[in-house]
Short mmCIF file of C-alpha atoms in Angstrom, two decimals:
data_model
loop_
_atom_site.label_atom_id
_atom_site.label_comp_id
_atom_site.label_asym_id
_atom_site.label_seq_id
_atom_site.Cartn_x
_atom_site.Cartn_y
_atom_site.Cartn_z
CA MET A 1 -14.62 -0.93 16.38
CA GLN A 2 -14.98 2.87 16.06
CA GLU A 3 -15.60 4.18 12.49
CA LEU A 4 -12.63 5.74 11.13
CA GLN A 5 -12.36 8.78 9.61
CA TRP A 6 -9.40 11.00 8.14
CA PHE A 7 -9.15 14.44 6.76
CA PRO A 8 -4.88 14.92 5.62
CA GLY A 9 -4.71 18.81 6.25
CA HIS A 10 -2.08 18.13 3.77
CA MET A 11 -4.72 16.48 1.03
CA ALA A 12 -6.05 19.41 -0.75
CA LYS A 13 -2.63 20.74 -1.52
CA THR A 14 -1.16 17.88 -2.40
CA ARG A 15 -4.32 17.31 -5.41
CA ARG A 16 -3.31 20.68 -6.31
CA LEU A 17 0.39 19.80 -6.90
CA ILE A 18 -0.49 16.64 -8.79
CA GLU A 19 -2.95 18.76 -11.25
CA ASP A 20 -0.55 21.08 -11.55
CA ASN A 21 2.47 19.07 -13.09
CA LEU A 22 0.03 16.77 -14.61
CA LYS A 23 0.95 18.66 -17.95
CA MET A 24 4.43 17.78 -18.17
CA ILE A 25 4.28 14.29 -17.14
CA ASP A 26 4.23 10.63 -19.69
CA VAL A 27 2.84 7.87 -17.23
CA VAL A 28 1.47 8.19 -14.35
CA VAL A 29 3.22 5.60 -11.78
CA GLU A 30 0.73 4.61 -8.31
CA ILE A 31 2.51 2.87 -5.81
CA LEU A 32 0.56 -0.28 -3.96
CA ASP A 33 0.84 -2.39 -0.73
CA SER A 34 1.06 -5.58 -2.42
CA ARG A 35 -0.68 -6.75 0.79
CA ILE A 36 -4.20 -4.47 0.15
CA PRO A 37 -3.92 -4.32 -3.72
CA TYR A 38 -7.53 -2.72 -3.81
CA SER A 39 -8.20 -1.16 -0.24
CA GLY A 40 -5.01 0.74 -0.94
CA ARG A 41 -5.65 2.32 -4.08
CA ASN A 42 -7.37 6.37 -3.39
CA PRO A 43 -10.46 6.93 -5.68
CA TYR A 44 -9.24 10.40 -6.33
CA PHE A 45 -6.32 9.65 -8.29
CA ASN A 46 -8.70 8.56 -11.06
CA ASP A 47 -10.33 11.54 -11.79
CA ILE A 48 -7.47 13.63 -10.88
CA ILE A 49 -5.45 11.14 -13.74
CA LYS A 50 -7.82 10.68 -16.22
CA ASN A 51 -6.88 9.27 -19.21
CA LYS A 52 -2.80 9.81 -18.59
CA PRO A 53 -0.61 6.54 -19.36
CA ARG A 54 -0.64 4.95 -15.74
CA LEU A 55 1.28 1.79 -14.51
CA VAL A 56 0.63 -0.26 -11.23
CA VAL A 57 3.28 -1.48 -9.32
CA MET A 58 2.42 -3.43 -6.32
CA ASN A 59 5.34 -3.24 -3.83
CA LYS A 60 6.11 -5.03 -0.25
CA THR A 61 5.69 -8.52 -2.01
CA ASP A 62 8.35 -9.70 0.20
CA LEU A 63 5.41 -9.04 2.94
CA SER A 64 2.44 -10.40 1.07
CA ASP A 65 0.67 -14.06 0.16
CA GLU A 66 2.43 -15.20 -2.72
CA ARG A 67 -0.64 -16.77 -4.22
CA LEU A 68 -2.86 -13.79 -3.94
CA THR A 69 -0.27 -11.27 -5.46
CA ARG A 70 -0.59 -13.73 -8.85
CA GLU A 71 -4.27 -13.88 -8.58
CA TRP A 72 -4.12 -9.76 -8.35
CA THR A 73 -1.95 -9.32 -10.89
CA GLU A 74 -3.54 -11.44 -12.88
CA TRP A 75 -7.33 -9.33 -11.98
CA TYR A 76 -5.28 -6.13 -12.83
CA LYS A 77 -4.06 -7.27 -16.51
CA SER A 78 -8.22 -8.48 -16.46
CA GLN A 79 -8.82 -4.81 -16.00
CA GLY A 80 -6.53 -3.94 -18.76
CA VAL A 81 -4.17 -2.01 -16.58
CA GLY A 82 -0.57 -2.30 -16.54
CA VAL A 83 1.11 -3.78 -13.29
CA ILE A 84 4.72 -4.71 -11.85
CA PRO A 85 4.94 -7.24 -8.37
CA ILE A 86 7.73 -5.42 -7.26
CA SER A 87 9.95 -5.38 -3.71
CA CYS A 88 12.10 -2.48 -3.05
CA THR A 89 13.55 -4.11 0.70
CA THR A 90 14.95 -7.15 -2.14
CA GLY A 91 14.93 -5.24 -5.62
CA SER A 92 12.86 -7.71 -7.36
CA GLY A 93 11.11 -6.35 -10.43
CA VAL A 94 12.09 -3.20 -10.04
CA ASN A 95 14.19 -2.66 -12.95
CA LYS A 96 10.99 -3.41 -15.30
CA ILE A 97 8.94 -0.13 -14.41
CA THR A 98 11.05 1.96 -16.45
CA ASP A 99 10.96 -0.32 -19.25
CA ALA A 100 6.98 -0.76 -18.88
CA ALA A 101 6.35 3.39 -18.21
CA ARG A 102 8.46 3.83 -21.74
CA ALA A 103 6.85 1.18 -23.84
CA LEU A 104 3.23 3.43 -22.59
CA ILE A 105 4.53 6.26 -24.62
CA GLN A 106 6.54 4.34 -27.37
CA ASP A 107 4.87 5.91 -30.60
CA LYS A 108 5.47 9.75 -28.69
CA ILE A 109 8.95 8.42 -28.56
CA ASP A 110 9.32 7.24 -32.31
CA ARG A 111 7.47 10.52 -33.37
CA ASP A 112 10.05 13.03 -31.14
CA ALA A 113 12.95 10.73 -32.64
CA GLU A 114 12.14 10.53 -36.58
CA ARG A 115 12.14 14.85 -35.53
CA GLY A 116 15.56 14.55 -34.30
CA ARG A 117 14.72 14.72 -30.77
CA LYS A 118 15.51 12.54 -27.66
CA ARG A 119 12.57 12.92 -25.32
CA THR A 120 12.98 12.79 -21.52
CA LEU A 121 11.10 10.09 -20.08
CA LYS A 122 8.71 12.19 -17.05
CA ILE A 123 7.65 9.91 -14.50
CA MET A 124 4.92 10.72 -11.49
CA MET A 125 4.78 8.39 -8.05
CA VAL A 126 1.36 8.60 -6.82
CA GLY A 127 0.35 6.32 -4.31
CA ILE A 128 -1.49 6.66 -0.33
CA PRO A 129 1.02 7.12 2.64
CA ASN A 130 3.75 4.36 3.57
CA VAL A 131 3.58 2.45 0.19
CA GLY A 132 7.43 2.67 -0.25
CA LYS A 133 6.90 5.48 -2.96
CA SER A 134 10.39 7.17 -1.67
CA SER A 135 12.11 3.29 -0.91
CA LEU A 136 11.32 2.71 -4.86
CA ILE A 137 12.66 5.95 -6.15
CA ASN A 138 15.89 5.26 -4.09
CA ARG A 139 16.18 2.16 -5.75
CA LEU A 140 15.24 3.46 -9.50
CA ALA A 141 17.87 6.43 -8.58
CA GLY A 142 20.83 3.28 -6.43
CA LYS A 143 21.44 6.45 -4.05
CA ALA A 144 19.03 7.92 -1.11
CA SER A 145 17.53 10.83 -3.53
CA ALA A 146 13.96 11.01 -1.76
CA LYS A 147 13.24 11.04 2.18
CA THR A 148 12.00 7.90 3.44
CA GLY A 149 10.31 6.08 6.89
CA ASP A 150 8.29 3.47 8.40
CA ARG A 151 5.04 5.43 8.63
CA PRO A 152 3.15 7.86 7.00
CA GLY A 153 3.57 11.51 5.62
CA VAL A 154 7.23 11.38 5.49
CA THR A 155 7.32 13.04 2.01
CA THR A 156 5.71 16.62 2.21
CA GLY A 157 6.41 17.85 -0.82
CA LYS A 158 7.35 17.15 -4.35
CA GLN A 159 10.71 15.96 -5.06
CA TRP A 160 12.41 15.91 -8.95
CA ILE A 161 14.80 13.03 -8.97
CA ARG A 162 16.69 13.02 -12.40
CA LEU A 163 17.63 8.84 -13.25
CA ARG A 164 20.21 7.88 -15.77
CA GLY A 165 18.70 7.51 -19.44
CA ASP A 166 16.87 9.73 -19.94
CA VAL A 167 14.51 9.93 -17.42
CA GLU A 168 12.93 11.62 -14.49
CA LEU A 169 10.94 10.86 -11.29
CA LEU A 170 8.64 13.26 -9.78
CA ASP A 171 7.74 12.22 -5.97
CA THR A 172 4.38 13.48 -4.44
CA PRO A 173 3.73 12.82 -0.64
CA GLY A 174 1.31 9.81 0.02
CA ILE A 175 -2.92 11.11 0.39
CA LEU A 176 -5.29 8.99 1.50
CA ALA A 177 -9.22 10.00 0.38
CA PRO A 178 -10.74 12.31 3.10
CA LYS A 179 -13.15 9.63 4.39
CA PHE A 180 -13.94 6.37 3.65
CA GLU A 181 -17.78 5.32 2.97
CA ASN A 182 -16.44 1.33 3.27
CA GLN A 183 -15.17 0.13 7.12
CA GLU A 184 -13.81 -2.47 6.00
CA VAL A 185 -11.24 -0.67 3.91
CA ALA A 186 -10.03 2.07 6.28
CA LYS A 187 -9.34 -1.17 9.02
CA ARG A 188 -6.95 -2.72 6.08
CA LEU A 189 -5.05 0.57 5.50
CA ALA A 190 -4.73 0.20 9.24
CA TYR A 191 -3.70 -2.67 9.94
CA THR A 192 -1.03 -2.05 7.21
CA GLY A 193 0.10 1.42 9.10
CA ALA A 194 -1.30 3.88 6.07
CA ILE A 195 -2.99 5.43 8.59
CA LYS A 196 -1.49 6.46 11.71
CA ASP A 197 -1.84 4.54 15.05
CA GLU A 198 -2.65 7.82 17.17
CA ILE A 199 -5.71 8.58 15.89
CA MET A 200 -7.31 5.30 16.37
CA ASP A 201 -7.73 2.43 18.88
CA THR A 202 -5.14 -0.07 18.60
CA GLU A 203 -6.75 -2.51 20.88
CA LEU A 204 -9.61 -2.48 19.04
CA LEU A 205 -8.15 -3.04 15.63
CA ALA A 206 -5.70 -5.66 16.54
CA TYR A 207 -8.98 -7.49 17.80
CA ALA A 208 -10.31 -7.34 14.42
CA LEU A 209 -6.73 -8.19 12.51
CA CYS A 210 -7.12 -11.37 14.94
CA GLY A 211 -10.40 -12.10 14.04
CA TYR A 212 -9.21 -12.08 10.29
CA LEU A 213 -6.12 -13.81 10.88
CA GLY A 214 -7.73 -16.41 12.83
CA LYS A 215 -10.15 -17.47 9.95
CA SER A 216 -7.68 -16.68 6.99
CA TYR A 217 -4.34 -17.59 8.67
CA PRO A 218 -4.70 -19.47 11.63
CA LYS A 219 -1.97 -21.89 10.71
CA GLU A 220 0.81 -18.97 11.03
CA LEU A 221 -0.91 -17.15 13.64
CA CYS A 222 -1.05 -20.22 16.12
CA ALA A 223 2.38 -20.87 15.07
CA ARG A 224 4.38 -17.52 15.52
CA TYR A 225 2.58 -17.23 18.93
CA LYS A 226 2.33 -21.16 19.59
CA LEU A 227 -1.48 -21.27 20.29
CA ASP A 228 -3.85 -24.10 20.15
CA ASN A 229 -6.97 -24.52 18.34
CA ILE A 230 -8.51 -21.27 17.87
CA GLU A 231 -11.35 -22.46 15.47
CA GLY A 232 -14.67 -20.12 15.79
CA LEU A 233 -12.76 -17.82 18.35
CA GLU A 234 -13.73 -14.65 18.46
CA GLY A 235 -10.65 -11.67 17.79
CA HIS A 236 -10.64 -10.05 21.40
CA GLU A 237 -10.14 -14.26 22.42
CA ILE A 238 -7.59 -15.08 20.25
CA LEU A 239 -6.03 -11.75 21.83
CA GLU A 240 -5.85 -12.10 25.11
CA LYS A 241 -4.52 -15.58 24.47
CA ILE A 242 -1.69 -14.04 22.36
CA ALA A 243 -1.26 -11.81 25.82
CA ARG A 244 -1.10 -14.63 27.95
CA LYS A 245 0.82 -17.05 25.86
CA ARG A 246 3.95 -14.07 25.60
CA GLY A 247 3.42 -12.66 29.68
CA PHE A 248 2.09 -10.28 29.12
CA VAL A 249 -0.74 -9.86 32.13
CA ILE A 250 -0.98 -7.02 34.71
CA SER A 251 -2.08 -6.96 38.33
CA GLY A 252 -5.04 -9.25 39.14
CA GLY A 253 -4.11 -11.91 36.54
CA GLU A 254 -5.70 -10.03 33.81
CA ALA A 255 -4.30 -10.29 30.43
CA ASP A 256 -2.46 -7.01 29.26
CA THR A 257 -4.35 -7.08 26.00
CA GLU A 258 -3.18 -3.35 24.56
CA ARG A 259 0.39 -4.79 24.54
CA ALA A 260 -0.48 -7.10 23.45
CA ALA A 261 -2.10 -5.59 20.92
CA ASN A 262 1.04 -3.32 19.62
CA VAL A 263 2.69 -6.17 19.21
CA VAL A 264 0.87 -8.14 16.92
CA LEU A 265 0.68 -5.34 15.01
CA ASP A 266 3.98 -4.67 14.84
CA GLU A 267 4.43 -8.25 14.27
CA PHE A 268 2.23 -8.30 11.18
CA ARG A 269 3.96 -5.22 9.30
CA ALA A 270 7.03 -6.48 9.32
CA ALA A 271 5.54 -9.91 8.16
CA ARG A 272 6.99 -11.72 11.17
CA ILE A 273 3.33 -13.70 11.33
CA GLY A 274 4.03 -14.61 7.71
CA ARG A 275 3.74 -13.33 4.17
CA ILE A 276 -0.30 -12.44 4.36
CA THR A 277 -2.72 -10.50 2.27
CA LEU A 278 -6.07 -8.90 3.27
CA GLU A 279 -8.03 -9.18 0.42
CA ARG A 280 -9.29 -11.13 -2.45
CA PRO A 281 -10.57 -10.54 -6.28
CA GLY A 282 -13.30 -12.51 -5.10
CA ASP A 283 -14.23 -10.28 -2.15
CA ILE A 284 -14.06 -7.38 -4.06
CA GLU A 285 -16.26 -8.95 -7.33
CA ALA A 286 -18.79 -10.22 -4.29
CA ALA A 287 -18.69 -6.33 -2.49
CA GLU A 288 -19.71 -4.85 -5.88
CA ALA A 289 -21.99 -7.65 -7.66
#
């Protein structure tokens, strides 16, 4: 498929926003999509955030493979990174976040208490588009404090939200890296909707996704689309089978793979095919070896 590049116009502005506000922040909470726990990290955040205390939150665990979510949690812990798996949809794990963030600066809180001062915990939320930052803030706040939407680019400016217990959250717009050296990373981002569908060929994207699912989750794929054996089939062959099973046929009896592509992408993102994770810790370690 074509090489994916992304040049978001607001990236430089958001980077400045993060840098300008970082000095007043105690802890940075980085939100990840648990279906892409590695590819979904913007490498630029490391340059911007540097040594500021950081907590990684893996959201959308209701959509990802439970076994692999556990593997990724252990992998991050082995890297010395605090991590909490959560689901904003079900609320699972959300109530652990502020306590975990507070623990990262407990020494500062204790020093302030000795001086008779009560410290307000200030947290900055960062992440790529469409990982659920605003949904998480609304869960934490117990109300619709931040704009949400199932598409990238909903949050366009900074928003401060005060929580109970002397906690303030700063929401920031989602930003991607300006380009992708690794095209597999780019495809995983596109599968999950972090990159807008309008800028790419969704049919080619669905070919690639079907190829991955056919190898890694064949039972789930066959069950969802009532397919027979798909062993050895390429992604475009699987998508054509799906189109015919769904009755997506155009004039001349040709399979309407464009329509099938939109269905597969939508159903993957909604976990109707199954709870799926697009990468494993072992894959990343092998690629970096």
